[in-house]
XYZ file of C-alpha atoms in Angstrom:
397
model
C 170.603 -97.538 19.517
C 166.911 -97.388 19.418
C 165.314 -95.137 22.355
C 161.574 -95.207 23.814
C 159.754 -92.173 22.615
C 157.602 -89.621 23.872
C 154.628 -91.368 22.119
C 155.131 -94.690 23.908
C 154.895 -93.147 27.455
C 152.096 -92.632 29.340
C 151.447 -88.818 29.833
C 147.890 -88.348 31.141
C 147.936 -86.089 33.981
C 151.771 -86.220 34.463
C 154.115 -83.149 33.807
C 156.869 -83.581 30.983
C 160.154 -81.741 31.036
C 161.351 -81.401 27.406
C 164.736 -80.194 26.411
C 163.684 -78.344 22.953
C 166.217 -76.407 20.615
C 164.615 -73.112 20.771
C 167.917 -71.106 19.723
C 166.183 -69.027 17.057
C 167.400 -66.052 15.237
C 166.214 -62.852 16.580
C 166.449 -59.319 15.027
C 167.290 -56.184 16.911
C 163.700 -55.848 17.768
C 163.618 -59.131 19.505
C 161.468 -60.359 16.936
C 161.969 -64.112 15.654
C 163.243 -64.001 11.763
C 163.161 -68.034 11.395
C 160.709 -69.756 13.619
C 161.373 -73.376 11.717
C 163.125 -74.680 15.304
C 159.763 -73.690 16.966
C 157.645 -75.455 14.627
C 159.842 -78.620 14.607
C 159.119 -79.014 18.233
C 155.231 -79.033 17.699
C 154.758 -82.717 17.284
C 156.504 -83.903 20.403
C 154.800 -80.983 22.245
C 151.408 -81.713 20.825
C 151.923 -85.720 21.327
C 151.520 -84.691 25.169
C 149.218 -81.944 25.458
C 146.734 -83.830 23.209
C 146.931 -86.753 25.561
C 146.258 -84.676 28.734
C 149.636 -83.984 29.825
C 151.555 -80.986 30.756
C 154.738 -79.223 29.242
C 157.770 -77.678 30.809
C 159.805 -76.315 28.106
C 163.420 -75.625 28.321
C 166.163 -74.216 25.839
C 169.116 -72.387 25.299
C 169.365 -69.139 23.188
C 172.696 -67.468 21.815
C 175.818 -67.147 24.189
C 174.613 -64.956 26.971
C 177.595 -63.495 29.283
C 175.996 -62.647 32.371
C 175.937 -58.944 31.852
C 173.213 -56.351 31.038
C 172.912 -57.054 27.330
C 171.731 -60.583 27.959
C 168.181 -59.431 28.127
C 168.287 -60.018 24.026
C 168.806 -63.567 24.715
C 165.379 -63.897 26.474
C 163.045 -66.939 25.597
C 159.973 -65.049 25.918
C 159.243 -64.303 22.076
C 159.464 -68.096 21.376
C 156.908 -68.574 24.109
C 154.598 -65.959 22.275
C 155.411 -67.822 18.996
C 154.661 -71.231 20.356
C 151.273 -69.945 21.419
C 150.555 -68.578 18.047
C 150.940 -72.053 16.670
C 149.413 -73.896 19.299
C 146.375 -71.677 18.805
C 146.406 -71.581 22.873
C 148.188 -69.514 25.433
C 151.758 -70.732 26.738
C 152.933 -69.680 30.003
C 156.366 -68.189 30.350
C 158.584 -68.053 33.603
C 160.907 -65.475 34.128
C 163.620 -67.637 35.458
C 164.705 -71.385 35.153
C 164.580 -72.662 38.825
C 163.455 -69.616 40.838
C 160.430 -68.770 42.326
C 158.692 -67.888 39.374
C 159.575 -71.043 37.490
C 158.659 -73.496 40.359
C 155.395 -71.547 41.081
C 154.100 -71.612 37.766
C 155.328 -75.334 37.154
C 153.373 -76.120 40.125
C 150.255 -74.358 38.981
C 150.379 -76.178 35.359
C 147.279 -77.982 34.337
C 146.492 -80.751 31.960
C 146.922 -79.976 28.475
C 148.993 -76.495 29.372
C 152.430 -75.373 28.476
C 155.204 -73.692 30.296
C 158.416 -72.235 28.730
C 161.368 -71.560 31.117
C 163.713 -68.538 30.677
C 166.984 -69.317 28.744
C 168.953 -72.149 30.309
C 172.023 -70.464 30.100
C 171.034 -67.391 32.039
C 172.063 -70.081 34.941
C 175.925 -70.733 35.046
C 174.794 -74.243 36.103
C 173.776 -75.350 32.555
C 177.058 -74.871 30.585
C 178.837 -76.518 33.829
C 176.660 -79.716 34.005
C 175.964 -78.743 37.374
C 174.141 -81.393 39.624
C 172.326 -78.882 41.856
C 170.795 -76.833 39.050
C 169.782 -79.840 37.385
C 168.287 -81.421 40.705
C 165.976 -78.449 40.740
C 164.917 -78.808 37.106
C 164.053 -82.537 37.644
C 162.118 -81.975 40.482
C 159.578 -80.006 38.415
C 158.466 -83.151 36.246
C 157.744 -86.696 36.259
C 159.060 -87.487 32.860
C 162.338 -86.331 30.992
C 162.036 -85.839 26.896
C 164.873 -84.733 25.076
C 164.131 -83.112 21.346
C 166.958 -81.021 21.006
C 169.270 -83.112 18.557
C 171.604 -80.157 17.873
C 172.848 -80.308 21.572
C 173.025 -84.178 22.078
C 176.953 -83.981 21.816
C 176.923 -81.693 24.664
C 177.429 -82.541 28.522
C 175.238 -79.348 29.546
C 173.223 -79.869 32.717
C 169.772 -80.017 30.711
C 171.366 -82.972 28.406
C 173.042 -85.035 31.109
C 172.733 -84.112 34.506
C 168.762 -83.685 34.430
C 167.964 -87.120 33.035
C 170.456 -88.452 35.379
C 168.828 -86.954 38.382
C 165.233 -88.259 36.773
C 166.705 -91.766 37.053
C 163.671 -94.343 38.079
C 161.521 -92.040 35.868
C 160.808 -92.316 32.203
C 163.429 -90.350 30.328
C 162.810 -90.580 26.408
C 163.292 -89.034 23.125
C 160.871 -86.719 21.310
C 159.983 -87.062 17.381
C 163.375 -84.857 16.447
C 165.751 -86.997 18.287
C 164.319 -90.239 17.109
C 164.278 -89.303 13.596
C 167.876 -88.166 13.960
C 169.135 -91.310 15.703
C 167.397 -93.864 13.087
C 168.977 -91.886 10.072
C 172.460 -91.080 11.370
C 172.880 -94.163 13.350
C 171.298 -96.841 10.579
C 173.719 -94.781 8.130
C 176.846 -95.549 9.975
C 175.774 -99.062 11.164
C 174.155 -100.658 8.347
C 174.526 -98.240 5.194
C 173.106 -99.282 1.825
C 176.055 -99.694 -0.553
C 177.920 -97.804 -2.503
C 177.998 -95.529 0.675
C 179.009 -91.954 -0.370
C 179.992 -89.105 1.997
C 180.167 -85.559 0.736
C 182.454 -83.492 2.620
C 182.960 -79.621 2.184
C 183.559 -76.665 4.210
C 186.339 -74.768 5.114
C 188.693 -76.645 7.205
C 190.421 -80.124 7.159
C 190.847 -79.796 10.993
C 186.668 -79.727 11.337
C 186.326 -82.931 9.712
C 189.665 -84.925 10.322
C 187.903 -87.471 12.732
C 184.723 -87.630 10.292
C 187.305 -88.580 7.532
C 188.979 -91.060 9.763
C 185.942 -92.669 10.630
C 184.266 -92.449 7.449
C 187.162 -93.981 5.546
C 186.510 -97.282 7.297
C 182.680 -97.136 6.565
C 182.233 -95.364 3.177
C 183.129 -96.473 -0.490
C 183.893 -93.082 -1.501
C 184.406 -89.732 -0.126
C 184.009 -86.692 -2.150
C 186.006 -83.721 -1.089
C 184.997 -79.934 -1.911
C 184.962 -76.570 -0.007
C 187.978 -74.788 0.978
C 189.250 -77.728 2.723
C 190.391 -79.352 -0.990
C 193.143 -76.337 -1.521
C 194.695 -77.675 1.863
C 194.704 -81.266 0.384
C 195.958 -79.724 -2.895
C 198.703 -78.162 -1.325
C 199.609 -81.575 0.344
C 199.856 -82.955 -3.236
C 202.271 -80.216 -4.361
C 199.750 -78.230 -6.132
C 199.729 -74.299 -6.792
C 196.526 -72.803 -4.422
C 197.227 -68.983 -4.838
C 195.510 -67.104 -2.722
C 192.876 -69.818 -1.216
C 191.925 -70.442 2.148
C 194.335 -73.069 3.436
C 195.451 -74.844 6.588
C 199.217 -74.997 6.017
C 199.903 -76.621 9.696
C 197.586 -79.378 8.363
C 199.244 -80.305 5.358
C 200.974 -83.142 6.820
C 197.972 -84.473 8.112
C 196.034 -84.338 4.660
C 199.273 -86.060 3.273
C 198.394 -89.059 6.013
C 194.827 -89.141 4.941
C 195.796 -89.425 1.445
C 198.344 -92.169 2.058
C 196.016 -94.302 4.088
C 192.471 -93.278 1.922
C 193.007 -96.665 -0.272
C 191.549 -94.532 -3.524
C 188.021 -93.706 -1.466
C 189.173 -89.931 -1.242
C 187.981 -87.936 -4.621
C 189.740 -84.549 -4.910
C 188.376 -82.001 -7.394
C 190.116 -82.437 -10.784
C 189.291 -78.716 -11.284
C 188.576 -75.170 -9.664
C 186.636 -72.077 -10.341
C 188.590 -69.236 -8.973
C 188.220 -65.428 -8.865
C 190.443 -62.303 -7.869
C 188.195 -60.513 -5.439
C 186.389 -62.488 -2.848
C 184.428 -59.278 -2.091
C 182.953 -58.830 -5.582
C 182.488 -62.421 -6.576
C 179.647 -61.466 -9.197
C 182.166 -58.705 -10.672
C 185.510 -60.055 -10.361
C 187.655 -61.634 -13.245
C 186.844 -65.375 -13.024
C 188.328 -68.701 -14.522
C 188.356 -72.400 -14.208
C 191.760 -73.975 -14.199
C 192.783 -77.602 -13.336
C 193.063 -78.648 -9.672
C 196.649 -77.642 -8.250
C 196.990 -74.815 -11.043
C 195.251 -71.759 -9.339
C 197.197 -68.548 -10.601
C 199.246 -66.628 -7.745
C 196.665 -63.452 -7.977
C 193.227 -65.803 -7.571
C 191.785 -67.934 -4.959
C 189.585 -71.201 -5.581
C 186.127 -70.414 -4.585
C 184.195 -73.702 -5.970
C 184.776 -76.663 -7.269
C 184.857 -76.878 -11.402
C 182.637 -78.135 -13.800
C 184.337 -81.446 -14.640
C 184.504 -82.089 -10.897
C 180.848 -81.262 -10.482
C 180.163 -83.912 -13.203
C 182.485 -86.542 -11.747
C 180.918 -86.020 -8.607
C 177.592 -86.498 -10.013
C 178.248 -89.606 -11.479
C 179.360 -90.984 -8.260
C 176.519 -89.755 -6.344
C 174.009 -91.353 -9.024
C 174.961 -94.945 -8.051
C 174.827 -94.435 -4.573
C 172.583 -96.024 -2.037
C 173.532 -93.965 1.037
C 174.673 -90.615 0.890
C 175.779 -88.452 4.029
C 176.818 -84.858 3.295
C 178.225 -82.312 5.437
C 179.549 -78.932 4.164
C 179.127 -77.090 0.714
C 181.394 -77.350 -2.299
C 181.942 -73.867 -2.523
C 180.800 -70.162 -1.648
C 177.334 -71.212 -2.414
C 175.778 -67.866 -1.345
C 177.490 -65.912 -4.052
C 176.338 -66.610 -7.791
C 178.387 -68.069 -9.821
C 180.138 -69.824 -7.036
C 176.959 -71.484 -6.063
C 177.346 -73.915 -9.203
C 179.450 -76.675 -7.671
C 177.144 -76.820 -4.533
C 173.883 -76.823 -6.826
C 175.039 -79.421 -9.146
C 176.040 -81.901 -6.210
C 172.256 -80.971 -4.553
C 170.593 -82.066 -7.828
C 172.688 -85.186 -8.042
C 171.544 -85.981 -4.532
C 168.175 -84.781 -5.227
C 168.008 -87.302 -8.387
C 169.297 -90.348 -6.932
C 167.663 -93.143 -5.131
C 169.480 -93.271 -2.345
C 169.017 -92.707 1.116
C 170.335 -89.097 1.694
C 171.232 -87.300 4.933
C 172.134 -83.810 4.902
C 174.064 -82.721 8.080
C 172.586 -79.482 9.262
C 174.389 -76.167 9.256
C 175.522 -74.655 5.921
C 174.610 -77.948 3.557
C 170.891 -77.629 5.143
C 170.949 -73.931 4.453
C 172.379 -74.770 0.989
C 169.982 -77.497 0.209
C 167.176 -75.252 1.671
C 168.186 -72.130 -0.355
C 168.605 -74.065 -3.863
C 164.929 -75.600 -3.296
C 165.967 -79.452 -2.692
C 165.024 -79.614 0.866
C 162.083 -82.036 -0.201
C 163.926 -84.122 -2.422
C 166.191 -85.565 0.251
C 165.402 -88.393 2.800
C 166.531 -86.394 5.715
C 167.720 -82.992 6.560
C 169.492 -82.917 10.120
C 168.515 -80.153 12.729
C 172.106 -80.181 14.255
C 175.412 -79.130 12.253
C 177.821 -80.101 15.343
C 175.575 -82.935 16.525
C 175.794 -84.889 12.999
C 179.407 -84.221 13.002
C 180.027 -85.593 15.859
C 177.734 -88.806 15.153
C 179.703 -89.392 11.910
C 183.114 -89.315 13.928
C 181.481 -92.062 15.846
C 181.335 -90.314 19.185
C 179.019 -91.584 21.852
C 176.627 -89.137 23.195
C 175.848 -89.403 27.071
C 172.759 -87.344 26.567
C 171.237 -90.120 24.380
C 172.911 -93.363 25.941
C 171.012 -92.957 29.578
C 167.844 -92.756 28.137
C 165.407 -95.638 28.135
C 165.682 -98.324 25.374
C 162.913 -99.054 23.353
């Protein structure tokens, strides 16, 4: 699945249209509260401008609806921040394919950068519209995809634009190249034992992942609220825990075909007030024995030990979803124990974006794992075994 990268492409005097993920959090004043996604795009951008190329950056931000309130989703703050990080001015177009964008794209000089306004301000982006894509494609000589977080989508900037640029170089940036390397290698040729750790609230979000990984993994460790749906499927008592009653039969089917690979918690840390976890009544009970007036909020200490032992011997680890309410101590203990075990292991460890990435970051383990994915939904889709049109049509290495 290796794709040609931006570093392997001649860019001198050429214009590169680069899809980045600048979907950053903004406060009410329109200021960026976390610029990580802008910083992560720097290696690909610098690869072009340092070699005498021009860069036009396109991204979405938020979910604009087409109304007056959309101004808060402008990409202008990201252009300003990027200029500060690069130490040189970055141009900003007030539209995507209109008069301002086309004029500024045409005036761009070697080594300069232009950020287009939010792609989703144009209805053609979400629709995958070929006409909209054609106008974007006409601005550049090279297409570069460095937005892994949207690789599983069929948006115009992801699929229709590279289609419109057939015959021109279509490559991946640093981020996407790294994601593909780690995730596709893990699935196609994992070191064994291969352990998957799956948490989060819903079995329904992870059905396809579990199904796919049962055929690839040696062990799947289940945590988070979805463990309670499995517990219900085994006839356990789950109290007021978050469960998907309509997915109990499905959980039974998964357990029946798991062949001993699916590991469920043996004990549960529960509490009687989700709104006041620190101050509420708490106790650890055996799995499937949660009192009626309590809900499960984390895996228990015995489960933490059991999971840590399995993780210790792993050669490949994929983790998607926390083990409990990791934002609220003491219900962060299970996630912390698993994170510590992953950090201590010699395995190739891949953390699949979203809450897992936030947990690893918050707990201070981000630099002790092999790879933290930049796309929760995209990494899940890859673990499901989905093909990505946005990646498949790019040039082979």
